CSV table of C-alpha atoms in Angstrom, one decimal:
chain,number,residue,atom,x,y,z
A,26,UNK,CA,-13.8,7.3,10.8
A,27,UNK,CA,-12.6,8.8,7.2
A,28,UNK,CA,-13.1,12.2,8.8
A,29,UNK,CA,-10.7,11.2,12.0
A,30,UNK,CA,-8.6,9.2,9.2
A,31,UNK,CA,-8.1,12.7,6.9
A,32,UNK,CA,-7.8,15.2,10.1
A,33,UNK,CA,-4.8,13.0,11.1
A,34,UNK,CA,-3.0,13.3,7.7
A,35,UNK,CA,-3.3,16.9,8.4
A,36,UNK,CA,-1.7,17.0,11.7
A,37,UNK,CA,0.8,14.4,10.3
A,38,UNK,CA,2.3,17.3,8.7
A,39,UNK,CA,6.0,16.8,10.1
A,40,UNK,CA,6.1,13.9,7.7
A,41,UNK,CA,5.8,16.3,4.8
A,42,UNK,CA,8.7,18.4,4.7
A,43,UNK,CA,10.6,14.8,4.6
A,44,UNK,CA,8.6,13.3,1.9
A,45,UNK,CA,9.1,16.9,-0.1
A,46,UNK,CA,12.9,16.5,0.4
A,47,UNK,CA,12.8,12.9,-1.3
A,48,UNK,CA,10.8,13.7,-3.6
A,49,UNK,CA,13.2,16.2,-4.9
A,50,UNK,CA,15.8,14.4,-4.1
A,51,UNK,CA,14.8,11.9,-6.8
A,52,UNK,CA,13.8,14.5,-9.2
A,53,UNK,CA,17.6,15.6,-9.1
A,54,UNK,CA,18.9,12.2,-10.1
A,55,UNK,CA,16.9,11.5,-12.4
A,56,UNK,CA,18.5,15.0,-14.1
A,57,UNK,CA,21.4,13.6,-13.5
A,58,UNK,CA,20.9,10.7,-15.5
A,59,UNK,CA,19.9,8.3,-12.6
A,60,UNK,CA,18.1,5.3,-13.7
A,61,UNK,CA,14.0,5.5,-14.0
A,62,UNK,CA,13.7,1.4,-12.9
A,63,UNK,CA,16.3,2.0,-9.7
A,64,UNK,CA,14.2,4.7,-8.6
A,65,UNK,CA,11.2,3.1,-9.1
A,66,UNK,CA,12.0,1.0,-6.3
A,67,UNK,CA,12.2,3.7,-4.1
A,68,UNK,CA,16.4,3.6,-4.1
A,69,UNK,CA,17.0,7.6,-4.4
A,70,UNK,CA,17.6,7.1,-0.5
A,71,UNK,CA,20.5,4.4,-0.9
A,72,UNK,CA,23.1,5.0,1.2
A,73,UNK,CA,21.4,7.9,3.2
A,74,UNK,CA,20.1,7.5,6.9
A,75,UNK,CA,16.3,8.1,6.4
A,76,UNK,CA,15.8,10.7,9.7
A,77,UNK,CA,18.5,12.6,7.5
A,78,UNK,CA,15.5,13.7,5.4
A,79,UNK,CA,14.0,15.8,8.5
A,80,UNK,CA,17.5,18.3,8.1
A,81,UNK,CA,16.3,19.3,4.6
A,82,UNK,CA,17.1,19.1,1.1
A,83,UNK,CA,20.9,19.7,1.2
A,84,UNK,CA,22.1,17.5,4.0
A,85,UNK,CA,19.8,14.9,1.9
A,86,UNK,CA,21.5,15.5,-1.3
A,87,UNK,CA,25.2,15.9,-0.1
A,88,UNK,CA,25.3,12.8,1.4
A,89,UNK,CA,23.0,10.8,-1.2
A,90,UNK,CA,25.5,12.7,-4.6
A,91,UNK,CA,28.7,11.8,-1.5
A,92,UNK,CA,27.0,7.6,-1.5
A,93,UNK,CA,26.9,7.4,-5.6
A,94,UNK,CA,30.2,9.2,-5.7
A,95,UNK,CA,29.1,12.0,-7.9
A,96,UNK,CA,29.7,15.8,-7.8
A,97,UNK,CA,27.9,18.3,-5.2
A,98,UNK,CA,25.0,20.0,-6.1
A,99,UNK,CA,25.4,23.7,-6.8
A,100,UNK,CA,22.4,25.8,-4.6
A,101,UNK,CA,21.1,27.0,-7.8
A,102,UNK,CA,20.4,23.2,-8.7
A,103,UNK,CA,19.1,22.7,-5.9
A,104,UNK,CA,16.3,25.9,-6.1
A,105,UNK,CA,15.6,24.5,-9.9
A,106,UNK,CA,15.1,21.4,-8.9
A,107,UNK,CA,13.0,22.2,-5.9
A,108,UNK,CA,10.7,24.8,-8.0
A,109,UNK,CA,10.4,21.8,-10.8
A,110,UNK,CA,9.6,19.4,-8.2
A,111,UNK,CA,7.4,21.3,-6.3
A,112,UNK,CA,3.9,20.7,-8.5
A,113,UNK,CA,4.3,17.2,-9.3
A,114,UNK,CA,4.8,16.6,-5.1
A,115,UNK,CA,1.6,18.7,-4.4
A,116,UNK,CA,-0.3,16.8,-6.7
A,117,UNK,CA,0.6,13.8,-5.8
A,118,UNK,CA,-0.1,14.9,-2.0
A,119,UNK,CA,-3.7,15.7,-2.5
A,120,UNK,CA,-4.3,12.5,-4.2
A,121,UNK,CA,-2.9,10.7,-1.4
A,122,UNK,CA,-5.5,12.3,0.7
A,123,UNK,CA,-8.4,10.4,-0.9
A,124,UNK,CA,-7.1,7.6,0.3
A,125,UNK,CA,-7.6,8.6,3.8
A,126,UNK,CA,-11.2,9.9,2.7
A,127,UNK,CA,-11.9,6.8,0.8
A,128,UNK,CA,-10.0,4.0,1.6
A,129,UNK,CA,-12.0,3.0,4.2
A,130,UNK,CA,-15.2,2.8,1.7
A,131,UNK,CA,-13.2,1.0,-0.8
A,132,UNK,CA,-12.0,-1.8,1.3
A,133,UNK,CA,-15.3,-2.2,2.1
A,134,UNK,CA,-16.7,-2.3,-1.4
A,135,UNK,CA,-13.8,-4.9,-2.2
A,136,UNK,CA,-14.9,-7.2,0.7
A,137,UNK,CA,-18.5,-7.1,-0.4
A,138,UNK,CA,-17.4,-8.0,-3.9
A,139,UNK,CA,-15.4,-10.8,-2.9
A,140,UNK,CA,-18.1,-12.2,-0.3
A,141,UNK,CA,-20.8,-11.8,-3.5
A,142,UNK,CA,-18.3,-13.7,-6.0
A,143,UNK,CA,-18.3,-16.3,-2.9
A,144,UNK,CA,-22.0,-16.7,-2.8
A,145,UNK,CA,-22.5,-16.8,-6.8
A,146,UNK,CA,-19.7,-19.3,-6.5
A,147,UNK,CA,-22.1,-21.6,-4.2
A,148,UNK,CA,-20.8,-20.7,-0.6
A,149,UNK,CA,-22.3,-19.3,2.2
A,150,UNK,CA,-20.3,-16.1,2.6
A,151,UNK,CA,-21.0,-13.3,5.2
A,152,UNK,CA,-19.0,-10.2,5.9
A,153,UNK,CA,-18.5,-9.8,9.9
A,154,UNK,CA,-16.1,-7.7,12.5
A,155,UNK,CA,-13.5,-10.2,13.2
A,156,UNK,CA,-12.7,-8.0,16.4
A,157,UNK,CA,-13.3,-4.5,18.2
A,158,UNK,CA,-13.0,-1.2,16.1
A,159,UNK,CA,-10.5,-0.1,18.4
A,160,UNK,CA,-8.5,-2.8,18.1
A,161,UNK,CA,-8.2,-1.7,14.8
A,162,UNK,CA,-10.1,0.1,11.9
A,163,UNK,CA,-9.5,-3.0,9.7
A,164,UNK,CA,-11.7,-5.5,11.7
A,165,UNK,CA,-13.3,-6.7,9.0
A,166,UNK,CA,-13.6,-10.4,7.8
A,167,UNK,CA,-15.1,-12.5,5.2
A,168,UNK,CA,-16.4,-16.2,6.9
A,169,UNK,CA,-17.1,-18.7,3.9
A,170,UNK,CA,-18.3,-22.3,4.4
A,171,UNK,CA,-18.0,-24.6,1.7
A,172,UNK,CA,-21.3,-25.5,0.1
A,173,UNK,CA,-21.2,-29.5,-0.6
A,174,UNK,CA,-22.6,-30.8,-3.0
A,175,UNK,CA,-23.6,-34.5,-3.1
A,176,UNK,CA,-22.5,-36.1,-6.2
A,177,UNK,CA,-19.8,-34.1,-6.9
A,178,UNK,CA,-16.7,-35.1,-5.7
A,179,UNK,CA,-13.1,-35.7,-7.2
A,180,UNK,CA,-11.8,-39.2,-7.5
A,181,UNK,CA,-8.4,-38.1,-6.8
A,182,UNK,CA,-8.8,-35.9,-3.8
A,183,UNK,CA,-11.8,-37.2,-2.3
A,184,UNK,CA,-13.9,-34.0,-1.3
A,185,UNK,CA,-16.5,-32.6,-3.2
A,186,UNK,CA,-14.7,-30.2,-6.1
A,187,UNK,CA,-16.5,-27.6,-5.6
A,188,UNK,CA,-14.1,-27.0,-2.3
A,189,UNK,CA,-11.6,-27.3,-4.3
A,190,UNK,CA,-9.5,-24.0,-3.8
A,191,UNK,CA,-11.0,-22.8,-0.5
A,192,UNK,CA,-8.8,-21.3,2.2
A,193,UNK,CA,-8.4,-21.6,5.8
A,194,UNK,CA,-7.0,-19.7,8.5
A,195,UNK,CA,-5.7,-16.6,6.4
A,196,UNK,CA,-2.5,-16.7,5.1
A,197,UNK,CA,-2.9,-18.8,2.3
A,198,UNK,CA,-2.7,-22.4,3.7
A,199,UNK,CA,-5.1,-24.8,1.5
A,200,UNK,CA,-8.1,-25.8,3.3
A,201,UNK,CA,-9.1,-30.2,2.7
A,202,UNK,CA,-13.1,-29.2,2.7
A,203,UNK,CA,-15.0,-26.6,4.7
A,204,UNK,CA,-13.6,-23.5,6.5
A,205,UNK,CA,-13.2,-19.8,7.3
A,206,UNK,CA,-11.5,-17.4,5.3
A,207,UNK,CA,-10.2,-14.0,6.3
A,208,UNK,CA,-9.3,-11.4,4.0
């Protein structure tokens, strides 16, 4: 599945030249002074349609410089700015391709972990396919039953504390005792 997973980054190479042409997009504000926090929210594209980043760098640009009303960019900008922001997208482009590769393990390893941390914690906690693969590659659940524990239990809530905390049905919506939790 990683294999299928990585192969289809590499076809979804007609997302690239788009994600290039942000990238140096933002590299061109921020030489132009553009604030580091307002770009770290992913803003270099305010006021630009998104599909405008498949026409290339310079439809981008004029009409991001045209939203923030400042002056055109010259072509030679544009080819220093491109050439400096080349390396820095490349890298950043193979790293992303572990994720592909190992994402999959990782999740996996995370779920484990938290259905370990379960059990140590006194709950029966078992890792299972919630559904079909092909439904989806994340079909993976975590099913935890409250452990009670006679003696234990909190005057002002009435169930045994070692509940306490539990979750039901996903989503975050506090369980009163035993249940399921999906992650």
């Amino acid at each position: 599945a990683a294999l299928k997973k990585a192969s289809m980054a590499r076809d979804a190479s007609a997302t690239v030249a788009p994600r290039r042409t942000r990238h140096a997009l933002r590299a061109l504000l921020l030489a132009r002074g553009a604030d580091e926090a307002e770009l770290l929210a992913c803003n270099e594209m305010d006021g630009v349609p998104g599909k405008l980043a498949q026409r290339g760098l310079r439809a981008v640009v004029d009409a991001a410089l045209s939203s923030r009303r400042l002056p055109a960019a010259s072509d030679a900008e544009l080819d220093a700015i491109s050439a400096a922001a080349a390396p820095h997208f490349e890298a950043q482009r193979r790293l992303s391709l572990l994720e592909c590769v190992q994402g999959e393990m990782i999740e996996l390893l995370v779920l484990l972990d938290r259905a370990l941390a379960l059990r140590d914690a006194g709950h029966a906690a078992d890792v299972v396919a919630a559904f079909s693969l092909s439904a989806s590659d994340r079909n993976l659940a975590i099913i935890s039953k409250c452990s009670l524990q006679v003696g234990k239990v909190d005057d002002e809530l009435r169930r045994p504390s070692s509940c306490r905390g539990s979750y039901e049905g996903g989503r975050g919506s506090r369980s009163s005792g035993s249940g399921a939790s999906a992650y």
